[in-house]
mmCIF file of C-alpha atoms in Angstrom:
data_model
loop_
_atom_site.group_PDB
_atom_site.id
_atom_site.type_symbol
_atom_site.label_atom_id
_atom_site.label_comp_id
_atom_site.label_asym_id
_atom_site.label_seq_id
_atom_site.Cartn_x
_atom_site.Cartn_y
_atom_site.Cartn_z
ATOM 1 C CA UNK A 16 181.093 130.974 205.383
ATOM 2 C CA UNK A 17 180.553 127.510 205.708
ATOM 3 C CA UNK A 18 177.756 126.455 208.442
ATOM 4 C CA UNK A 19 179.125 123.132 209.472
ATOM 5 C CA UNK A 20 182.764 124.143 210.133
ATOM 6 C CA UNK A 21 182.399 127.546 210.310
ATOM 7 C CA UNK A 22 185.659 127.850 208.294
ATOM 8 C CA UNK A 23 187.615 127.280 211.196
ATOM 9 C CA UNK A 24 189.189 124.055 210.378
ATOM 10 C CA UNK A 25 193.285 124.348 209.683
ATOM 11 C CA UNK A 26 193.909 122.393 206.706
ATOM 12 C CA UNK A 27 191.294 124.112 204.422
ATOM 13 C CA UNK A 28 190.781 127.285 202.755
ATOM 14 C CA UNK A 29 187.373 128.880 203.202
ATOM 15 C CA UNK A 30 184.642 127.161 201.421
ATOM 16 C CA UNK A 31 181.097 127.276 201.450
ATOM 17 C CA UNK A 32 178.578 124.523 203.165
ATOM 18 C CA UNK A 33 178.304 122.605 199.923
ATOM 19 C CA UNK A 34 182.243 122.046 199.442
ATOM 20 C CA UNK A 35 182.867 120.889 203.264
ATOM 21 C CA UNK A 36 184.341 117.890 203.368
ATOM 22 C CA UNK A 37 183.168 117.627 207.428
ATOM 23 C CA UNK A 38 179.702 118.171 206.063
ATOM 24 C CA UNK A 39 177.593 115.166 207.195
ATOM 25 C CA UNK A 40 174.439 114.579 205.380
ATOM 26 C CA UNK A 41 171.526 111.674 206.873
ATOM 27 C CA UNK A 42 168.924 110.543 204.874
ATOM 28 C CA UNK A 43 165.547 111.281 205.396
ATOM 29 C CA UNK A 44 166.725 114.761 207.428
ATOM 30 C CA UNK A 45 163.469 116.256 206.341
ATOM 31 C CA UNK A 46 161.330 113.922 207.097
ATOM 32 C CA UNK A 47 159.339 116.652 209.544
ATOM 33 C CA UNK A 48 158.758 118.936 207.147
ATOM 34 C CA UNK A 49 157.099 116.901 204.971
ATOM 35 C CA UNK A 50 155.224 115.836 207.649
ATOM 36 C CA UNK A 51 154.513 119.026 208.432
ATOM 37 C CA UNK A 52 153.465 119.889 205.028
ATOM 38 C CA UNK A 53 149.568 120.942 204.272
ATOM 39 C CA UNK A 54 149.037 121.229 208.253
ATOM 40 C CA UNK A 55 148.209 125.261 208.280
ATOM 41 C CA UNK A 56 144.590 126.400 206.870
ATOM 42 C CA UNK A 57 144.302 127.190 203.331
ATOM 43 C CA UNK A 58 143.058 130.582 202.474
ATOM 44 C CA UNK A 59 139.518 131.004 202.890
ATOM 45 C CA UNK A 60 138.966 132.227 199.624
ATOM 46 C CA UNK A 61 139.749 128.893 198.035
ATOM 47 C CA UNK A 62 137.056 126.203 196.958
ATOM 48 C CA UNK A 63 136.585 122.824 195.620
ATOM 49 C CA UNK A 64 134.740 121.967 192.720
ATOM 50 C CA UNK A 65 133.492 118.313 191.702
ATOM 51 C CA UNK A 66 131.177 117.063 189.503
ATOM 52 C CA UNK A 67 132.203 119.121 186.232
ATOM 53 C CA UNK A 68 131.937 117.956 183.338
ATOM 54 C CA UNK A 69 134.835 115.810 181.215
ATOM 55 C CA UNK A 70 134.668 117.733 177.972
ATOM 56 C CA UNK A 71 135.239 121.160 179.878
ATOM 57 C CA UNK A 72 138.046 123.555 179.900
ATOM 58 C CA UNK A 73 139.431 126.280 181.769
ATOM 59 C CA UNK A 74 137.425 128.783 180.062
ATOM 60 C CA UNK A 75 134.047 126.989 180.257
ATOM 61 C CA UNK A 76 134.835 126.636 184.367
ATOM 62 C CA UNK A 77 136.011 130.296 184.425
ATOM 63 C CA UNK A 78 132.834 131.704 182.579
ATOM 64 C CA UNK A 79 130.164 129.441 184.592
ATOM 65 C CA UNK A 80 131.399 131.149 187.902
ATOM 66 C CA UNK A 81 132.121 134.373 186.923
ATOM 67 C CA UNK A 82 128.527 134.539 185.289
ATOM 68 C CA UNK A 83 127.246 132.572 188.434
ATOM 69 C CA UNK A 84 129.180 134.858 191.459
ATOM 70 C CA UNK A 85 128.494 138.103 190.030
ATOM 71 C CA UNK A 86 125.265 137.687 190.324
ATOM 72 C CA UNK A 87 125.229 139.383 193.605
ATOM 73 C CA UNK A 88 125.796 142.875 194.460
ATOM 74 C CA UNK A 89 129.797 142.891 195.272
ATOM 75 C CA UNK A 90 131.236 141.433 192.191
ATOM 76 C CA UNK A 91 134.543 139.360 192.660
ATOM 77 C CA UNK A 92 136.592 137.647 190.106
ATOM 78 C CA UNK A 93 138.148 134.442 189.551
ATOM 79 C CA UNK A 94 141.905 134.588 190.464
ATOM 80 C CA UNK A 95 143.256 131.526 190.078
ATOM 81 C CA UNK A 96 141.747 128.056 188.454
ATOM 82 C CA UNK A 97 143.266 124.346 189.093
ATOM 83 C CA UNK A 98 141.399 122.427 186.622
ATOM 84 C CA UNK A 99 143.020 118.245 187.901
ATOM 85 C CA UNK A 100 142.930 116.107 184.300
ATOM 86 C CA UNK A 101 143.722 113.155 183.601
ATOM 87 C CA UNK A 102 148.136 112.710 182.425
ATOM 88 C CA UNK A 103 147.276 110.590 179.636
ATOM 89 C CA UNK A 104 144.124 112.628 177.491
ATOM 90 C CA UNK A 105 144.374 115.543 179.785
ATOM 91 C CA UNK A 106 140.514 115.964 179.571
ATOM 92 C CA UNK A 107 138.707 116.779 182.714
ATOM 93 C CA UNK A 108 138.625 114.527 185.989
ATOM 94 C CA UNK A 109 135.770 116.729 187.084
ATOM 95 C CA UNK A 110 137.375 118.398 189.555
ATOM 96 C CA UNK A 111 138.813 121.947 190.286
ATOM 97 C CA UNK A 112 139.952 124.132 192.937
ATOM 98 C CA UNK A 113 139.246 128.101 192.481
ATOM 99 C CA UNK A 114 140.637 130.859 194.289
ATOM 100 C CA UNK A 115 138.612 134.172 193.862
ATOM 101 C CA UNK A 116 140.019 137.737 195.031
ATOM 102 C CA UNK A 117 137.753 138.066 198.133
ATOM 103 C CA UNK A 118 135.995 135.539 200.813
ATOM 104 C CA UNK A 119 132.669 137.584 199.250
ATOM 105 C CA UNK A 120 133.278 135.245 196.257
ATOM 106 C CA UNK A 121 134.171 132.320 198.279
ATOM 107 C CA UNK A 122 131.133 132.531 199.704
ATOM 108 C CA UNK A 123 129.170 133.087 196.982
ATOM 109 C CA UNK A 124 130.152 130.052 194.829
ATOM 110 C CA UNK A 125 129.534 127.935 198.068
ATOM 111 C CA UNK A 126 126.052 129.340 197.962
ATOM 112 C CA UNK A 127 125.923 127.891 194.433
ATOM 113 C CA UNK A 128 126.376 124.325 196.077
ATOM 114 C CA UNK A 129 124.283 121.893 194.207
ATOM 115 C CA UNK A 130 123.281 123.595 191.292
ATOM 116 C CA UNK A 131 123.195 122.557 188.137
ATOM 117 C CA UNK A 132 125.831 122.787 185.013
ATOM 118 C CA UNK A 133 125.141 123.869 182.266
ATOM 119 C CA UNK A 134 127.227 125.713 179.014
ATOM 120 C CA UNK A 135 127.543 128.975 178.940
ATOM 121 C CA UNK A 136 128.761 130.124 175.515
ATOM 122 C CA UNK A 137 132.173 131.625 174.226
ATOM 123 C CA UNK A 138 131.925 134.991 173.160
ATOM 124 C CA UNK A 139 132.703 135.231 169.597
ATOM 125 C CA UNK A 140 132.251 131.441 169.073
ATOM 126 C CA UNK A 141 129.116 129.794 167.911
ATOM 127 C CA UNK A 142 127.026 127.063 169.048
ATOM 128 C CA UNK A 143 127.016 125.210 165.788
ATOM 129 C CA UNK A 144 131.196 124.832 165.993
ATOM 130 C CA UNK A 145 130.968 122.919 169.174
ATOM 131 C CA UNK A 146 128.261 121.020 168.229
ATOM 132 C CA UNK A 147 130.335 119.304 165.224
ATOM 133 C CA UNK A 148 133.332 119.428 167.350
ATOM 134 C CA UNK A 149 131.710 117.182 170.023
ATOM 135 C CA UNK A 150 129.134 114.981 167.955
ATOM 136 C CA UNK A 151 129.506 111.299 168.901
ATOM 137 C CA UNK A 152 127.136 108.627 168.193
ATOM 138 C CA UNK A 153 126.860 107.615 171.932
ATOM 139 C CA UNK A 154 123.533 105.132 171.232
ATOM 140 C CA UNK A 155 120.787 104.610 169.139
ATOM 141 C CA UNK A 156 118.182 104.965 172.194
ATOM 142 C CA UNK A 157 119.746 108.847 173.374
ATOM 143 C CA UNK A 158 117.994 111.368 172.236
ATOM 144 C CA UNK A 159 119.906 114.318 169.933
ATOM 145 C CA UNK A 160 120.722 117.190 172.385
ATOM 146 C CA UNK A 161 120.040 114.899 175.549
ATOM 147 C CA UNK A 162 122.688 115.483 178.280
ATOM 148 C CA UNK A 163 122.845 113.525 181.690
ATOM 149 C CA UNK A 164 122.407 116.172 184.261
ATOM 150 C CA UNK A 165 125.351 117.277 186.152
ATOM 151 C CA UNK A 166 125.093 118.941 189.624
ATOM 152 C CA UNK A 167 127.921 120.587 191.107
ATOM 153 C CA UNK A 168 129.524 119.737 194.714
ATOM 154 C CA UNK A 169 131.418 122.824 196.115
ATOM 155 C CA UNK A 170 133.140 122.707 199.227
ATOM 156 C CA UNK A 171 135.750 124.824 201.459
ATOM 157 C CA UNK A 172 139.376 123.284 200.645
ATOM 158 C CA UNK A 173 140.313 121.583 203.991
ATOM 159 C CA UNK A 174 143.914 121.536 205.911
ATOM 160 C CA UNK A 175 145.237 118.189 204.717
ATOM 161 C CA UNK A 176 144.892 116.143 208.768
ATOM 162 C CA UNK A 177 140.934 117.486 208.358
ATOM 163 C CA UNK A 178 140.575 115.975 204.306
ATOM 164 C CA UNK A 179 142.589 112.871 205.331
ATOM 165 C CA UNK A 180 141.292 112.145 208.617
ATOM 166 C CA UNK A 181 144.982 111.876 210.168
ATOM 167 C CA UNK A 182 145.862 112.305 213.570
ATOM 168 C CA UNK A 183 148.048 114.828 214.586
ATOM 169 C CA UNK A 184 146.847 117.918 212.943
ATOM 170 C CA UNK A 185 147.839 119.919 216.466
ATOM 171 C CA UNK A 186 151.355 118.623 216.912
ATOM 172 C CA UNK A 187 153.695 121.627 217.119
#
């Protein structure tokens, strides 16, 4: 049944919405619900990570926090990982969003707030692999082994009118 004549029209056979030819389409009709988009809370169980390293991966991210949440005495597990890279290299922008299975978890890794990174090792894979993988002569001055020291920022993901600072994040 068509839902803008409601197949009532004399001169046509019954036809669905997309084959109307009284169907009147306007530009920009859904403006509101992009507007609209991003507005309701994301689930509390989902956090933001910055200040990750470049050269990491999915796996490194996902054994740092699993190693570093279940710690405590209710153990949770990763769910889902977002790791944002770059379109061109797709190496690491240093950034990630993870959701775990419980708020326990959530909480947890915001606990871990500030700390700092640092390698945790593949199973099965050994140290001297990645060393050759990764060796780069960066300077003359660094010393072998050296690495800058990277603390982590985690954070509750935000609605997008409380990330953004827009107006309007009540508007029903």
């Amino acid at each position: 049944v068509c839902m803008a004549c409601q197949n009532k029209s004399p001169n046509f056979t019954p036809h669905w919405i997309y084959d109307c030819p009284l169907k009147q389409t306007k530009k920009g009709c859904n403006n509101v619900a992009k507007r609209l988009r991003g507005l309701h809370d994301p689930p509390s169980r989902k956090v933001f990570v910055s200040g990750l390293p470049f050269e990491c991966n999915d796996g490194d991210v996902k054994r740092f926090f699993e190693d570093g949440v279940s710690g405590g005495e209710v153990s949770t597990e990763l769910v889902h990982l977002k790791l944002l890279k770059f379109e061109d290299s797709q190496r690491c922008k240093g950034q990630a969003f993870l959701t775990f299975d419980s708020d326990e978890g959530a909480q947890m890794a915001l606990r871990m707030n500030g700390c700092v990174w640092k390698d945790i090792e593949e199973p099965g894979v050994s140290k001297s692999k990645k060393q050759k993988k990764g060796k780069k002569d960066g300077g003359a001055d660094k010393v072998e082994g050296e690495k800058r020291e990277l603390r982590l920022k985690i954070t509750k993901v935000l609605n997008r009118f409380v990330t953004k600072g827009k107006k309007g994040g009540g508007r029903k």
